[in-house]
């Protein structure tokens, strides 16, 4: 058998040092094609550009061929699958600068969104995110993040090799992997934690006295057994199996009784 084919994307943009760390790790054993957004696209979720045309340009970064998409992470993923006809064995999204833990984060993350869309297109996928102890580090220019990514690269290599050989678990459409910023104690199979932010809106005034707003939030860390939030805070790599099925199965019986009362 030949080398496996991997489509690599992200939401931090083509110039992020973290996506090229993932490229270094994966290219040791796979043929990797990078198709990523032109600029920072964090928190756009799984949105797709359906009302405007998209451009895809081939470029070179540090001597490596790559494709830059003028759109969202999901746009980049779809262009890689259907404009470039890559037909990958696996889609890898990341490494994201900043953890994507809890059900709140995975529903807004562009990194996880691209992996979800890959799963929706029947391509196995894994999203990787790296914990940032300093919240400010999540929002600096990703090209200047000072990190050798050695620990994260080992995780990417180990996880991808294993699941490419053995396949994803049954009834699982994709994996969400979060890597501690501190020394790794091990790996844990986890579930999504509950709400991670106490959301608020901050009002400010511009120099002309006109109001503008920042959507912000204070982090909430709820210690729950087997959750991704707890695993990461305790120094473990969190590996969470995700499904595209959003059905609240535990509510089905109660809903049936409610509908009987209509």
Tab-separated table of N, CA and C in Angstrom, residues 129-229:
chain	number	residue	atom	x	y	z
A	129	UNK	N	-6.771	20.639	18.818
A	129	UNK	CA	-6.665	21.977	19.395
A	129	UNK	C	-5.663	21.955	20.541
A	130	UNK	N	-4.946	23.052	20.700
A	130	UNK	CA	-3.913	23.174	21.726
A	130	UNK	C	-4.339	24.191	22.777
A	131	UNK	N	-4.335	23.778	24.021
A	131	UNK	CA	-4.699	24.649	25.132
A	131	UNK	C	-3.795	25.870	25.184
A	132	UNK	N	-4.396	27.031	25.449
A	132	UNK	CA	-3.656	28.278	25.648
A	132	UNK	C	-3.939	28.775	27.064
A	133	UNK	N	-2.900	28.781	27.906
A	133	UNK	CA	-3.083	29.246	29.279
A	133	UNK	C	-3.436	30.725	29.333
A	134	UNK	N	-2.858	31.489	28.396
A	134	UNK	CA	-3.113	32.923	28.328
A	134	UNK	C	-4.134	33.179	27.228
A	135	UNK	N	-5.324	33.672	27.608
A	135	UNK	CA	-6.381	33.890	26.621
A	135	UNK	C	-5.929	34.822	25.502
A	136	UNK	N	-5.039	35.758	25.813
A	136	UNK	CA	-4.564	36.688	24.798
A	136	UNK	C	-3.814	36.005	23.674
A	137	UNK	N	-3.187	34.862	23.982
A	137	UNK	CA	-2.432	34.138	22.962
A	137	UNK	C	-3.329	33.576	21.869
A	138	UNK	N	-4.619	33.424	22.165
A	138	UNK	CA	-5.535	32.884	21.174
A	138	UNK	C	-5.811	33.883	20.054
A	139	UNK	N	-5.555	35.155	20.309
A	139	UNK	CA	-5.992	36.177	19.380
A	139	UNK	C	-4.853	36.983	18.770
A	140	UNK	N	-3.597	36.615	19.078
A	140	UNK	CA	-2.484	37.273	18.420
A	140	UNK	C	-2.328	36.727	17.012
A	141	UNK	N	-1.538	37.399	16.207
A	141	UNK	CA	-1.260	36.921	14.855
A	141	UNK	C	-0.672	35.514	14.967
A	142	UNK	N	-1.319	34.490	14.383
A	142	UNK	CA	-0.849	33.110	14.555
A	142	UNK	C	0.538	32.861	13.986
A	143	UNK	N	1.059	33.766	13.153
A	143	UNK	CA	2.396	33.579	12.599
A	143	UNK	C	3.481	33.809	13.629
A	144	UNK	N	3.148	34.540	14.698
A	144	UNK	CA	4.188	34.922	15.645
A	144	UNK	C	4.074	34.171	16.968
A	145	UNK	N	3.210	33.186	17.036
A	145	UNK	CA	3.093	32.385	18.253
A	145	UNK	C	4.401	31.655	18.511
A	146	UNK	N	5.010	31.908	19.684
A	146	UNK	CA	6.289	31.286	20.012
A	146	UNK	C	6.044	29.942	20.693
A	147	UNK	N	6.194	28.880	19.923
A	147	UNK	CA	5.973	27.539	20.447
A	147	UNK	C	6.603	26.562	19.476
A	148	UNK	N	7.393	25.617	20.005
A	148	UNK	CA	7.996	24.647	19.092
A	148	UNK	C	7.040	23.501	18.765
A	149	UNK	N	5.923	23.434	19.449
A	149	UNK	CA	4.860	22.468	19.155
A	149	UNK	C	5.331	21.017	19.220
A	150	UNK	N	6.467	20.741	19.833
A	150	UNK	CA	7.008	19.380	19.824
A	150	UNK	C	6.050	18.388	20.470
A	151	UNK	N	5.466	18.751	21.601
A	151	UNK	CA	4.538	17.859	22.292
A	151	UNK	C	3.260	17.663	21.482
A	152	UNK	N	2.740	18.757	20.918
A	152	UNK	CA	1.518	18.674	20.119
A	152	UNK	C	1.744	17.835	18.865
A	153	UNK	N	2.899	17.963	18.254
A	153	UNK	CA	3.206	17.190	17.054
A	153	UNK	C	3.244	15.696	17.360
A	154	UNK	N	3.764	15.326	18.521
A	154	UNK	CA	3.778	13.920	18.918
A	154	UNK	C	2.357	13.382	19.073
A	155	UNK	N	1.478	14.194	19.649
A	155	UNK	CA	0.083	13.772	19.817
A	155	UNK	C	-0.581	13.587	18.460
A	156	UNK	N	-0.416	14.549	17.568
A	156	UNK	CA	-1.015	14.465	16.236
A	156	UNK	C	-0.545	13.202	15.524
A	157	UNK	N	0.752	12.960	15.556
A	157	UNK	CA	1.310	11.787	14.883
A	157	UNK	C	0.755	10.496	15.465
A	158	UNK	N	0.775	10.382	16.798
A	158	UNK	CA	0.333	9.155	17.462
A	158	UNK	C	-1.152	8.891	17.220
A	159	UNK	N	-1.982	9.916	17.375
A	159	UNK	CA	-3.427	9.747	17.242
A	159	UNK	C	-3.804	9.414	15.800
A	160	UNK	N	-3.250	10.145	14.847
A	160	UNK	CA	-3.611	9.918	13.448
A	160	UNK	C	-3.148	8.538	12.984
A	161	UNK	N	-1.928	8.163	13.323
A	161	UNK	CA	-1.445	6.832	12.935
A	161	UNK	C	-2.352	5.737	13.475
A	162	UNK	N	-2.736	5.864	14.741
A	162	UNK	CA	-3.543	4.809	15.370
A	162	UNK	C	-4.905	4.679	14.700
A	163	UNK	N	-5.595	5.807	14.508
A	163	UNK	CA	-6.955	5.722	13.998
A	163	UNK	C	-6.997	5.500	12.487
A	164	UNK	N	-5.937	5.834	11.789
A	164	UNK	CA	-5.888	5.467	10.376
A	164	UNK	C	-5.702	3.960	10.227
A	165	UNK	N	-5.005	3.366	11.155
A	165	UNK	CA	-4.792	1.918	11.114
A	165	UNK	C	-6.029	1.153	11.589
A	166	UNK	N	-6.679	1.655	12.637
A	166	UNK	CA	-7.761	0.910	13.283
A	166	UNK	C	-9.167	1.424	12.976
A	167	UNK	N	-9.254	2.604	12.366
A	167	UNK	CA	-10.558	3.204	12.109
A	167	UNK	C	-11.122	3.886	13.344
A	168	UNK	N	-12.121	4.730	13.131
A	168	UNK	CA	-12.772	5.402	14.257
A	168	UNK	C	-13.690	4.427	14.987
A	169	UNK	N	-14.031	4.712	16.238
A	169	UNK	CA	-14.971	3.844	16.963
A	169	UNK	C	-16.311	3.769	16.236
A	170	UNK	N	-17.031	2.677	16.444
A	170	UNK	CA	-18.358	2.542	15.854
A	170	UNK	C	-19.284	3.631	16.393
A	171	UNK	N	-20.195	4.075	15.554
A	171	UNK	CA	-21.168	5.116	15.909
A	171	UNK	C	-20.508	6.467	16.186
A	172	UNK	N	-19.295	6.662	15.705
A	172	UNK	CA	-18.567	7.919	15.878
A	172	UNK	C	-18.284	8.498	14.492
A	173	UNK	N	-18.618	9.771	14.292
A	173	UNK	CA	-18.399	10.395	12.991
A	173	UNK	C	-17.074	11.142	12.903
A	174	UNK	N	-16.575	11.619	14.035
A	174	UNK	CA	-15.303	12.336	14.064
A	174	UNK	C	-14.785	12.374	15.485
A	175	UNK	N	-13.499	12.723	15.628
A	175	UNK	CA	-12.882	12.851	16.951
A	175	UNK	C	-12.469	14.294	17.191
A	176	UNK	N	-12.650	14.743	18.427
A	176	UNK	CA	-12.199	16.064	18.850
A	176	UNK	C	-11.104	15.886	19.895
A	177	UNK	N	-9.884	16.298	19.554
A	177	UNK	CA	-8.713	16.072	20.407
A	177	UNK	C	-8.202	17.407	20.929
A	178	UNK	N	-8.036	17.491	22.251
A	178	UNK	CA	-7.492	18.695	22.877
A	178	UNK	C	-6.222	18.354	23.632
A	179	UNK	N	-5.188	19.170	23.426
A	179	UNK	CA	-3.839	18.887	23.918
A	179	UNK	C	-3.471	19.895	25.006
A	180	UNK	N	-3.016	19.429	26.174
A	180	UNK	CA	-2.619	20.366	27.240
A	180	UNK	C	-1.410	21.199	26.841
A	181	UNK	N	-1.341	22.393	27.406
A	181	UNK	CA	-0.182	23.252	27.196
A	181	UNK	C	0.976	22.800	28.091
A	182	UNK	N	0.644	22.169	29.230
A	182	UNK	CA	1.656	21.679	30.167
A	182	UNK	C	2.076	20.262	29.783
A	183	UNK	N	2.964	19.675	30.589
A	183	UNK	CA	3.432	18.320	30.326
A	183	UNK	C	2.258	17.339	30.341
A	184	UNK	N	2.221	16.456	29.352
A	184	UNK	CA	1.119	15.523	29.205
A	184	UNK	C	1.271	14.342	30.166
A	185	UNK	N	0.175	14.050	30.908
A	185	UNK	CA	0.167	12.912	31.828
A	185	UNK	C	-0.330	11.636	31.173
A	186	UNK	N	-1.055	11.765	30.068
A	186	UNK	CA	-1.609	10.595	29.391
A	186	UNK	C	-2.775	11.007	28.516
A	187	UNK	N	-3.576	10.015	28.127
A	187	UNK	CA	-4.722	10.231	27.250
A	187	UNK	C	-5.987	9.758	27.948
A	188	UNK	N	-7.103	10.446	27.685
A	188	UNK	CA	-8.390	10.039	28.235
A	188	UNK	C	-9.475	10.089	27.163
A	189	UNK	N	-10.332	9.074	27.172
A	189	UNK	CA	-11.562	9.125	26.384
A	189	UNK	C	-12.563	9.962	27.173
A	190	UNK	N	-13.128	10.981	26.554
A	190	UNK	CA	-13.935	11.951	27.297
A	190	UNK	C	-15.277	12.205	26.628
A	191	UNK	N	-16.141	12.866	27.396
A	191	UNK	CA	-17.401	13.379	26.868
A	191	UNK	C	-17.326	14.907	26.882
A	192	UNK	N	-18.221	15.548	26.173
A	192	UNK	CA	-18.239	17.003	26.155
A	192	UNK	C	-18.687	17.549	27.508
A	193	UNK	N	-17.936	18.533	27.990
A	193	UNK	CA	-18.346	19.225	29.206
A	193	UNK	C	-19.508	20.160	28.922
A	194	UNK	N	-20.073	20.706	29.982
A	194	UNK	CA	-21.192	21.625	29.815
A	194	UNK	C	-20.677	23.030	29.556
A	195	UNK	N	-21.596	23.986	29.579
A	195	UNK	CA	-21.316	25.355	29.147
A	195	UNK	C	-20.023	25.907	29.753
A	196	UNK	N	-19.211	26.524	28.902
A	196	UNK	CA	-17.871	26.928	29.321
A	196	UNK	C	-17.731	28.418	29.590
A	197	UNK	N	-18.662	29.235	29.112
A	197	UNK	CA	-18.518	30.685	29.273
A	197	UNK	C	-19.784	31.307	29.849
A	198	UNK	N	-19.577	32.291	30.707
A	198	UNK	CA	-20.666	33.150	31.175
A	198	UNK	C	-20.667	34.354	30.237
A	199	UNK	N	-21.514	34.311	29.224
A	199	UNK	CA	-21.466	35.290	28.139
A	199	UNK	C	-22.004	36.644	28.584
A	200	UNK	N	-21.364	37.693	28.078
A	200	UNK	CA	-21.828	39.050	28.333
A	200	UNK	C	-21.522	39.915	27.112
A	201	UNK	N	-22.078	41.104	27.109
A	201	UNK	CA	-21.820	42.078	26.041
A	201	UNK	C	-21.332	43.369	26.684
A	202	UNK	N	-20.184	43.825	26.237
A	202	UNK	CA	-19.590	45.046	26.789
A	202	UNK	C	-19.817	46.212	25.831
A	203	UNK	N	-20.393	47.276	26.344
A	203	UNK	CA	-20.666	48.467	25.550
A	203	UNK	C	-19.554	49.492	25.736
A	204	UNK	N	-19.080	50.048	24.623
A	204	UNK	CA	-18.069	51.105	24.663
A	204	UNK	C	-18.490	52.226	23.722
A	205	UNK	N	-17.781	53.331	23.812
A	205	UNK	CA	-18.050	54.474	22.947
A	205	UNK	C	-16.828	54.767	22.089
A	206	UNK	N	-17.065	55.047	20.798
A	206	UNK	CA	-15.957	55.418	19.924
A	206	UNK	C	-15.625	56.898	20.137
A	207	UNK	N	-14.566	57.427	19.508
A	207	UNK	CA	-14.184	58.831	19.734
A	207	UNK	C	-15.275	59.841	19.394
A	208	UNK	N	-16.271	59.430	18.614
A	208	UNK	CA	-17.366	60.333	18.262
A	208	UNK	C	-18.589	60.138	19.149
A	209	UNK	N	-18.449	59.304	20.168
A	209	UNK	CA	-19.538	59.097	21.100
A	209	UNK	C	-20.560	58.077	20.664
A	210	UNK	N	-20.280	57.363	19.557
A	210	UNK	CA	-21.198	56.342	19.073
A	210	UNK	C	-20.917	55.022	19.788
A	211	UNK	N	-21.946	54.300	20.187
A	211	UNK	CA	-21.720	53.033	20.910
A	211	UNK	C	-21.294	51.904	19.976
A	212	UNK	N	-20.451	51.031	20.482
A	212	UNK	CA	-20.151	49.760	19.815
A	212	UNK	C	-20.033	48.698	20.904
A	213	UNK	N	-19.988	47.439	20.505
A	213	UNK	CA	-20.133	46.353	21.472
A	213	UNK	C	-19.110	45.240	21.229
A	214	UNK	N	-18.649	44.657	22.327
A	214	UNK	CA	-17.825	43.453	22.298
A	214	UNK	C	-18.606	42.317	22.948
A	215	UNK	N	-18.768	41.208	22.231
A	215	UNK	CA	-19.296	40.006	22.847
A	215	UNK	C	-18.144	39.301	23.547
A	216	UNK	N	-18.297	39.053	24.832
A	216	UNK	CA	-17.197	38.480	25.603
A	216	UNK	C	-17.766	37.489	26.618
A	217	UNK	N	-16.907	36.980	27.471
A	217	UNK	CA	-17.394	36.039	28.468
A	217	UNK	C	-16.306	35.612	29.431
A	218	UNK	N	-16.701	35.296	30.633
A	218	UNK	CA	-15.756	34.780	31.618
A	218	UNK	C	-15.799	33.256	31.614
A	219	UNK	N	-14.634	32.603	31.627
A	219	UNK	CA	-14.629	31.137	31.588
A	219	UNK	C	-15.198	30.522	32.858
A	220	UNK	N	-15.921	29.439	32.679
A	220	UNK	CA	-16.467	28.660	33.782
A	220	UNK	C	-15.947	27.239	33.640
A	221	UNK	N	-15.252	26.748	34.643
A	221	UNK	CA	-14.709	25.389	34.583
A	221	UNK	C	-15.471	24.510	35.573
A	222	UNK	N	-16.366	23.704	35.041
A	222	UNK	CA	-17.187	22.824	35.865
A	222	UNK	C	-16.534	21.448	35.894
A	223	UNK	N	-16.153	21.007	37.076
A	223	UNK	CA	-15.514	19.702	37.204
A	223	UNK	C	-16.562	18.603	37.079
A	224	UNK	N	-16.493	17.861	35.977
A	224	UNK	CA	-17.423	16.763	35.728
A	224	UNK	C	-16.627	15.509	35.390
A	225	UNK	N	-17.075	14.406	35.912
A	225	UNK	CA	-16.373	13.144	35.664
A	225	UNK	C	-16.380	12.817	34.170
A	226	UNK	N	-15.216	12.460	33.655
A	226	UNK	CA	-15.042	12.024	32.261
A	226	UNK	C	-15.187	13.139	31.236
A	227	UNK	N	-15.280	14.390	31.658
A	227	UNK	CA	-15.468	15.459	30.675
A	227	UNK	C	-14.139	15.911	30.082
A	228	UNK	N	-14.218	16.498	28.880
A	228	UNK	CA	-13.028	17.029	28.241
A	228	UNK	C	-12.450	18.203	29.026
A	229	UNK	N	-13.321	18.991	29.646
A	229	UNK	CA	-12.871	20.128	30.453
A	229	UNK	C	-11.990	19.644	31.607
